[in-house]
Short mmCIF file of C-alpha atoms in Angstrom, two decimals:
data_model
loop_
_atom_site.label_atom_id
_atom_site.label_comp_id
_atom_site.label_asym_id
_atom_site.label_seq_id
_atom_site.Cartn_x
_atom_site.Cartn_y
_atom_site.Cartn_z
CA MET A 19 16.30 -29.83 -113.36
CA VAL A 20 14.81 -27.22 -111.69
CA ARG A 21 14.34 -26.98 -107.82
CA ASN A 22 10.93 -27.22 -106.17
CA ALA A 23 9.05 -27.40 -102.62
CA CYS A 24 7.26 -30.11 -101.22
CA TYR A 25 4.22 -29.73 -99.64
CA THR A 26 2.74 -32.11 -97.16
CA PHE A 27 -0.98 -32.06 -96.69
CA ARG A 28 -2.53 -34.15 -93.79
CA LEU A 29 -5.85 -35.20 -93.97
CA LEU A 30 -7.31 -36.14 -90.57
CA GLY A 31 -10.72 -36.54 -90.27
CA SER A 32 -13.12 -33.88 -90.84
CA LYS A 33 -10.01 -31.01 -90.34
CA CYS A 34 -7.45 -30.52 -93.71
CA ARG A 35 -4.39 -29.07 -92.55
CA ARG A 36 -1.20 -27.95 -95.19
CA LYS A 37 2.08 -27.85 -93.43
CA CYS A 38 4.88 -26.54 -95.77
CA HIS A 39 8.28 -27.86 -95.27
CA GLN A 40 10.95 -26.35 -97.60
CA HIS A 41 12.55 -29.54 -98.32
CA HIS A 42 15.06 -28.75 -101.75
CA HIS A 43 14.32 -31.66 -104.47
CA LEU A 44 15.81 -31.93 -107.50
CA LEU A 45 12.68 -33.30 -109.47
CA GLN A 46 12.18 -32.54 -113.54
CA SER A 47 8.75 -30.94 -114.15
CA LEU A 48 6.94 -32.32 -111.35
CA SER A 49 6.56 -31.84 -107.29
CA LEU A 50 6.17 -34.82 -104.58
CA TYR A 51 3.19 -34.13 -102.76
CA SER A 52 1.97 -36.51 -99.35
CA LEU A 53 -1.52 -37.18 -98.33
CA ARG A 54 -2.16 -38.99 -95.51
CA LYS A 55 -5.73 -40.40 -95.16
CA ASP A 56 -6.96 -43.28 -93.13
CA GLU A 57 -3.66 -43.39 -90.83
CA MET A 58 -1.58 -44.32 -94.32
CA TRP A 59 1.04 -41.80 -96.09
CA ARG A 60 0.67 -42.15 -99.79
CA GLU A 61 3.09 -40.43 -102.04
CA ILE A 62 1.91 -38.92 -105.41
CA HIS A 63 3.85 -37.70 -107.82
CA ILE A 64 1.78 -34.35 -110.23
CA TYR A 65 2.81 -31.61 -112.16
CA SER A 66 3.16 -28.45 -110.24
CA PHE A 67 0.43 -26.66 -112.62
CA LEU A 68 -2.21 -29.38 -110.84
CA LEU A 69 -1.49 -28.32 -107.76
CA LEU A 70 -4.47 -25.46 -107.89
CA SER A 71 -6.43 -27.46 -109.72
CA LEU A 72 -6.04 -30.26 -106.48
CA LEU A 73 -6.66 -28.14 -103.89
CA GLY A 74 -9.72 -26.88 -105.70
CA THR A 75 -11.05 -30.49 -105.77
CA ILE A 76 -10.10 -31.22 -101.47
CA ALA A 77 -11.53 -28.09 -100.61
CA GLU A 78 -14.85 -28.75 -102.80
CA THR A 79 -15.22 -31.79 -101.71
CA LYS A 80 -15.02 -31.30 -98.68
CA LYS A 81 -17.61 -28.73 -98.63
CA LYS A 82 -19.72 -31.11 -100.01
CA ASN A 83 -18.98 -33.41 -97.23
CA LEU A 84 -20.51 -30.90 -95.10
CA VAL A 85 -24.12 -31.34 -95.94
CA THR A 86 -25.67 -34.36 -95.72
CA GLU A 87 -29.07 -35.37 -98.53
CA PHE A 88 -31.78 -37.26 -96.36
CA VAL A 89 -32.64 -40.13 -98.35
CA LYS A 90 -35.61 -42.31 -97.10
CA GLU A 91 -33.57 -45.55 -97.57
CA THR A 92 -30.42 -44.04 -95.43
CA GLY A 93 -32.25 -41.65 -93.40
CA SER A 94 -32.40 -43.99 -90.24
CA SER A 95 -29.36 -44.03 -89.77
CA ILE A 96 -28.25 -40.38 -89.98
CA PHE A 97 -30.37 -39.43 -87.12
CA ASP A 98 -29.71 -42.41 -85.03
CA GLY A 99 -27.41 -41.00 -82.51
CA ASN A 100 -24.55 -42.50 -82.48
CA LYS A 101 -22.46 -40.18 -84.95
CA ASN A 102 -24.33 -36.49 -84.23
CA THR A 103 -27.13 -35.87 -81.29
CA GLU A 104 -27.37 -32.64 -83.07
CA PHE A 105 -28.80 -31.27 -86.21
CA ALA A 106 -29.33 -28.66 -88.42
CA ILE A 107 -31.46 -29.17 -91.46
CA LEU A 108 -32.31 -27.28 -94.58
CA ILE A 109 -35.68 -28.26 -96.14
CA GLU A 110 -35.94 -26.76 -99.42
CA SER A 111 -37.15 -27.68 -103.08
CA LYS A 112 -34.65 -28.40 -106.01
CA GLU A 113 -36.93 -26.76 -108.59
CA SER A 114 -36.72 -23.44 -106.22
CA ASP A 115 -35.30 -20.54 -107.98
CA ASP A 116 -33.67 -19.55 -104.86
CA TYR A 117 -32.15 -23.37 -104.05
CA ASP A 118 -28.97 -22.74 -105.23
CA ASP A 119 -27.93 -19.68 -102.68
CA TYR A 120 -29.78 -21.40 -100.02
CA LEU A 121 -27.29 -24.65 -99.78
CA ASP A 122 -24.54 -22.58 -100.24
CA GLU A 123 -25.64 -20.28 -97.22
CA PHE A 124 -25.79 -23.32 -96.11
CA LYS A 125 -23.30 -25.09 -96.37
CA LYS A 126 -21.04 -22.12 -95.52
CA ALA A 127 -22.29 -22.21 -92.17
CA ALA A 128 -21.80 -26.01 -91.93
CA GLU A 129 -17.78 -24.90 -92.17
CA LYS A 130 -18.31 -23.32 -88.61
CA PHE A 131 -19.90 -26.44 -86.98
CA GLU A 132 -18.53 -29.10 -88.63
CA ASP A 133 -17.35 -30.92 -85.73
CA LYS A 134 -20.14 -30.15 -83.89
CA VAL A 135 -23.70 -30.14 -85.87
CA GLN A 136 -24.58 -32.97 -88.76
CA PHE A 137 -26.03 -30.23 -91.25
CA VAL A 138 -28.74 -32.25 -93.27
CA TYR A 139 -31.01 -31.54 -96.64
CA ILE A 140 -33.97 -32.30 -97.31
CA ASN A 141 -35.54 -31.68 -100.29
CA SER A 142 -39.00 -31.63 -100.15
CA ASP A 143 -40.05 -32.26 -103.71
CA ILE A 144 -39.75 -36.17 -102.85
CA GLU A 145 -43.16 -37.20 -101.89
CA GLU A 146 -41.44 -39.61 -99.33
CA ASN A 147 -40.49 -37.08 -97.98
CA TRP A 148 -43.01 -35.48 -96.07
CA GLN A 149 -43.61 -37.94 -93.66
CA ILE A 150 -40.05 -36.72 -92.26
CA ILE A 151 -40.99 -32.58 -92.83
CA GLU A 152 -44.52 -33.23 -91.05
CA PHE A 153 -42.96 -35.63 -88.47
CA LEU A 154 -40.86 -32.63 -88.04
CA GLY A 155 -43.73 -30.07 -87.53
CA LEU A 156 -43.46 -27.97 -91.06
CA ILE A 157 -46.04 -27.50 -93.01
CA ALA A 158 -45.88 -26.31 -97.01
CA GLU A 159 -46.25 -23.01 -96.34
CA ASP A 160 -42.94 -23.11 -93.85
CA VAL A 161 -41.10 -24.20 -97.14
CA PRO A 162 -38.45 -22.90 -97.19
CA GLY A 163 -37.30 -23.59 -93.87
CA VAL A 164 -34.04 -23.80 -90.68
CA LEU A 165 -34.26 -26.77 -88.09
CA PHE A 166 -32.42 -27.80 -85.57
CA VAL A 167 -32.49 -30.74 -84.10
CA GLY A 168 -31.13 -31.89 -80.50
CA LEU A 169 -31.52 -35.84 -79.35
CA LYS A 170 -28.19 -35.14 -75.93
CA LYS A 171 -31.26 -35.83 -73.58
CA HIS A 172 -34.26 -35.45 -74.58
CA PHE A 173 -35.68 -34.76 -78.31
CA LYS A 174 -35.59 -31.46 -79.11
CA LYS A 175 -36.25 -28.87 -81.80
CA TYR A 176 -36.10 -25.56 -82.99
CA LYS A 177 -37.76 -23.61 -86.11
CA ALA A 178 -35.86 -20.62 -87.16
CA GLU A 179 -37.54 -17.80 -87.64
CA MET A 180 -35.85 -15.46 -90.56
CA LYS A 181 -36.65 -13.09 -93.10
CA GLU A 182 -34.17 -14.59 -95.33
CA ILE A 183 -32.04 -17.98 -95.11
CA THR A 184 -28.10 -16.56 -95.07
CA LYS A 185 -24.90 -18.01 -93.34
CA ALA A 186 -25.27 -15.16 -90.91
CA GLU A 187 -29.07 -16.03 -90.18
CA ILE A 188 -27.92 -19.49 -89.84
CA ILE A 189 -24.79 -19.59 -87.15
CA SER A 190 -27.03 -16.99 -85.49
CA PHE A 191 -29.81 -19.87 -84.76
CA VAL A 192 -28.14 -22.50 -84.55
CA GLN A 193 -25.34 -21.12 -81.92
CA SER A 194 -28.10 -20.01 -80.25
CA CYS A 195 -29.38 -23.51 -80.39
CA LEU A 196 -26.57 -24.84 -78.91
CA ASP A 197 -25.93 -22.43 -76.54
CA GLY A 198 -29.54 -23.00 -74.78
CA LYS A 199 -31.11 -19.87 -75.93
CA ALA A 200 -33.30 -20.82 -78.16
CA ILE A 201 -37.34 -22.00 -77.52
CA PRO A 202 -38.48 -25.22 -78.67
CA PHE A 203 -41.28 -26.04 -80.29
CA LEU A 204 -44.11 -29.06 -79.34
CA LYS A 205 -46.77 -29.79 -81.62
CA SER A 206 -49.99 -30.34 -80.06
CA GLU A 207 -53.87 -30.50 -80.98
CA GLU A 208 -57.26 -30.21 -79.16
CA ILE A 209 -58.21 -33.37 -77.72
CA PRO A 210 -62.51 -34.71 -77.63
CA ASP A 211 -64.33 -34.41 -74.77
CA ASP A 212 -64.31 -37.99 -74.14
CA TRP A 213 -60.75 -38.33 -74.26
CA ASN A 214 -60.85 -40.61 -72.00
CA THR A 215 -63.70 -42.19 -71.36
CA LYS A 216 -62.34 -45.11 -73.87
CA PRO A 217 -60.88 -48.32 -73.29
CA VAL A 218 -57.53 -46.69 -74.72
CA ILE A 219 -57.71 -43.05 -73.70
CA GLU A 220 -56.54 -40.66 -76.73
CA LEU A 221 -53.54 -38.05 -75.48
CA GLU A 222 -53.64 -35.59 -78.41
CA LYS A 223 -52.49 -31.74 -76.32
CA ILE A 224 -49.43 -31.41 -74.46
CA SER A 225 -51.10 -30.83 -71.36
CA LYS A 226 -53.09 -34.28 -71.35
CA SER A 227 -49.29 -36.24 -72.05
CA LYS A 228 -48.43 -35.48 -68.71
CA TYR A 229 -51.16 -38.14 -68.07
CA LEU A 230 -48.21 -40.78 -69.43
CA THR A 231 -46.00 -39.62 -66.84
CA GLN A 232 -47.38 -38.10 -63.86
CA ARG A 233 -49.85 -40.74 -62.58
CA LYS A 234 -49.72 -43.34 -59.48
CA GLN A 235 -50.36 -45.88 -61.61
CA PRO A 236 -48.49 -46.99 -64.67
CA SER A 237 -49.18 -46.22 -68.59
CA TYR A 238 -48.85 -48.18 -71.15
CA SER A 239 -48.91 -46.27 -75.00
CA SER A 240 -48.32 -46.36 -78.52
CA VAL A 241 -47.04 -43.37 -80.46
CA ASN A 242 -48.32 -43.57 -84.11
CA ALA A 243 -48.88 -41.89 -87.27
CA PRO A 244 -51.53 -41.61 -89.73
CA TRP A 245 -49.61 -42.81 -92.72
CA CYS A 246 -47.33 -45.96 -91.11
CA GLU A 247 -48.34 -48.75 -92.41
CA ALA A 248 -47.26 -50.35 -88.85
CA CYS A 249 -49.01 -48.57 -87.02
CA GLN A 250 -52.37 -49.40 -88.77
CA LYS A 251 -51.24 -53.10 -88.33
CA THR A 252 -50.76 -52.22 -84.31
CA MET A 253 -53.64 -50.11 -83.50
CA PRO A 254 -56.18 -53.37 -83.34
CA GLU A 255 -53.96 -55.01 -80.81
CA ILE A 256 -53.40 -51.93 -78.73
CA GLU A 257 -57.65 -51.56 -78.94
CA LYS A 258 -57.61 -55.97 -78.28
CA LEU A 259 -55.12 -55.14 -74.88
CA GLY A 260 -57.31 -51.35 -73.82
CA GLU A 261 -59.88 -54.04 -73.71
CA LEU A 262 -58.29 -56.54 -71.16
CA TYR A 263 -56.80 -53.76 -69.05
CA LYS A 264 -59.89 -51.58 -68.91
CA ASN A 265 -61.61 -52.85 -65.50
CA LYS A 266 -58.01 -52.53 -64.41
CA LYS A 267 -56.89 -49.38 -61.87
CA ASN A 268 -53.37 -50.40 -61.89
CA LEU A 269 -52.91 -49.51 -65.31
CA VAL A 270 -53.81 -46.90 -67.97
CA ILE A 271 -53.36 -47.87 -71.93
CA ALA A 272 -53.00 -44.88 -74.29
CA LYS A 273 -51.94 -43.61 -77.64
CA MET A 274 -50.86 -40.40 -79.34
CA ASN A 275 -50.54 -39.21 -82.75
CA SER A 276 -47.33 -38.50 -83.20
CA VAL A 277 -47.76 -36.24 -86.71
CA ASN A 278 -49.94 -33.69 -84.24
CA ASN A 279 -48.33 -34.14 -80.98
CA GLU A 280 -45.16 -34.81 -78.76
CA VAL A 281 -44.49 -35.44 -75.61
CA PHE A 282 -41.55 -32.98 -73.96
CA GLY A 283 -38.96 -35.59 -72.86
CA LEU A 284 -40.47 -38.42 -74.84
CA PRO A 285 -38.03 -38.86 -77.98
CA ILE A 286 -39.77 -40.67 -81.38
CA LEU A 287 -37.62 -41.30 -83.52
CA ASP A 288 -39.90 -43.91 -85.09
CA VAL A 289 -42.99 -45.21 -85.38
CA PRO A 290 -44.54 -46.81 -83.72
CA THR A 291 -43.37 -45.99 -80.67
CA ILE A 292 -44.69 -48.30 -77.74
CA ALA A 293 -43.72 -48.07 -73.72
CA LEU A 294 -44.11 -48.78 -70.47
CA PHE A 295 -44.38 -45.62 -68.17
CA ILE A 296 -43.61 -45.93 -63.97
CA LYS A 297 -44.10 -43.81 -61.46
CA GLY A 298 -40.63 -43.12 -60.22
CA SER A 299 -38.47 -44.48 -63.50
CA LYS A 300 -36.35 -42.32 -64.90
CA LYS A 301 -36.48 -43.38 -68.61
CA PRO A 302 -39.83 -45.65 -69.78
CA ILE A 303 -39.89 -48.73 -70.68
CA TYR A 304 -39.49 -49.85 -74.66
CA HIS A 305 -41.23 -52.43 -76.43
CA THR A 306 -38.41 -53.52 -79.15
CA ASP A 307 -40.23 -57.26 -79.85
CA ASP A 308 -40.89 -57.95 -83.44
CA GLU A 309 -44.25 -59.18 -81.85
CA ARG A 310 -46.48 -56.91 -81.64
CA THR A 311 -49.65 -58.49 -80.39
CA ALA A 312 -52.04 -58.28 -77.78
CA ASN A 313 -51.20 -60.97 -75.94
CA ASN A 314 -47.38 -60.07 -76.26
CA PHE A 315 -47.58 -56.45 -75.24
CA SER A 316 -49.14 -57.71 -71.84
CA GLU A 317 -46.71 -60.16 -71.45
CA PHE A 318 -43.98 -57.17 -71.64
CA ILE A 319 -46.50 -55.44 -69.55
CA ALA A 320 -46.86 -58.40 -66.88
CA THR A 321 -42.72 -58.76 -66.92
CA ASN A 322 -41.75 -55.36 -66.52
CA LEU A 323 -44.21 -54.54 -63.93
CA GLU A 324 -42.27 -57.55 -61.84
CA LYS A 325 -39.09 -56.21 -62.28
CA ASN A 326 -39.96 -52.61 -61.25
CA GLU A 327 -41.83 -54.02 -58.19
CA GLU A 328 -38.36 -56.26 -57.14
CA ASN A 329 -36.55 -53.61 -57.87
CA SER A 330 -38.47 -51.32 -55.73
CA MET A 331 -38.13 -53.71 -52.97
CA LYS A 332 -34.81 -54.29 -53.14
CA LYS A 333 -34.44 -50.90 -53.18
CA ASP A 334 -35.98 -50.04 -50.09
CA GLU A 335 -34.27 -53.11 -48.44
CA LYS A 336 -31.33 -51.44 -49.50
CA GLU A 337 -32.73 -48.26 -47.36
CA ARG A 338 -33.70 -50.08 -43.98
CA LYS A 339 -30.33 -51.44 -44.15
CA LYS A 340 -28.26 -47.97 -44.76
CA GLU A 341 -30.91 -46.50 -42.07
CA LYS A 342 -29.97 -49.43 -39.71
CA THR A 343 -26.47 -49.13 -39.93
CA ASN A 344 -26.86 -45.39 -39.77
CA ASP A 345 -28.50 -45.88 -36.33
CA GLU A 346 -26.09 -47.58 -34.65
CA LYS A 347 -23.23 -46.33 -35.91
CA LYS A 348 -24.86 -43.16 -34.15
CA GLN A 349 -25.50 -45.25 -30.92
CA LEU A 350 -22.34 -45.77 -31.20
CA LYS A 351 -20.72 -42.75 -31.59
CA ASP A 352 -23.61 -41.88 -28.52
CA MET A 353 -21.94 -44.42 -26.57
CA ASN A 354 -18.27 -43.44 -26.94
CA LYS A 355 -19.19 -40.22 -26.03
CA GLU A 356 -20.62 -40.89 -22.52
CA GLU A 357 -17.61 -43.17 -21.89
CA ALA A 358 -15.53 -40.44 -21.92
CA LYS A 359 -17.64 -37.78 -20.62
CA SER A 360 -17.54 -40.41 -17.27
CA LYS A 361 -14.00 -40.85 -17.41
CA ASP A 362 -13.53 -36.97 -17.59
CA GLU A 363 -15.84 -36.69 -14.69
CA LEU A 364 -13.63 -39.75 -12.60
#
């Protein structure tokens, strides 16, 4: 009979803590370990000499789970913003001699931010992954590279400038992004001279992207990518929509290539992204219908412009009532002052 200590391991989400209680039990060549997972306690019996192996397995599993590998089929669920709104991204080839070292440094850095930032690895060897790599603004010469993406208020991305990918460099970079000290970057390309002479105007430079949000009249824009099959099917309908509205001065139809251009404050998490911009609105109104035809777009625009007009009228009416109430209160206050003054004089 051997006297052994009983160890309790508590696994709570991403945090793993060990509490050691010196309870003396008479166990023959066995130690009792309690594991709590998913709010349920389970007791398992293992040989004492397996303890270090168990701890190593738990630590290694926890370390692996700190970094998620991007796979196209499940990629949208990683960046949907439901669980995490901030991401550190390592882009590297698995065929590279430095791959194992860089990934290990990336995992070590992830331990510091496991509750704040989701760490994601994207394999640059996979051709399909270049759609999101280019979307994030990187070219082949930028690989290997580390990025930070934030989705809290606006879609912002930051590109790390580091001589070597190390734990310390990654931590410093991510922390500067979280602290708001890093400077986000936006892609932009030059535009043709006739950018605003066609029924569908082209927004290809950052300065021109303000055309959407700063014009007095509403703007309806389609943000596309050359490789996107859905975009290719949608663009002819956008062109038809442009023809419908080309003689109307109360609306602008626009398009933008999202691979080479970005708009600050306009998160583009998928393409095509189609939205209506109304002056005074805090956010664009996104078109989410499955049907993407010129007629459907036109109905969407008309419905939302009508709603906006109704909301504006209600807001104006509310302001008038508020102003009237304030005037009445002021008049009553002035009358009370006059009455009080008259009484004092008597």
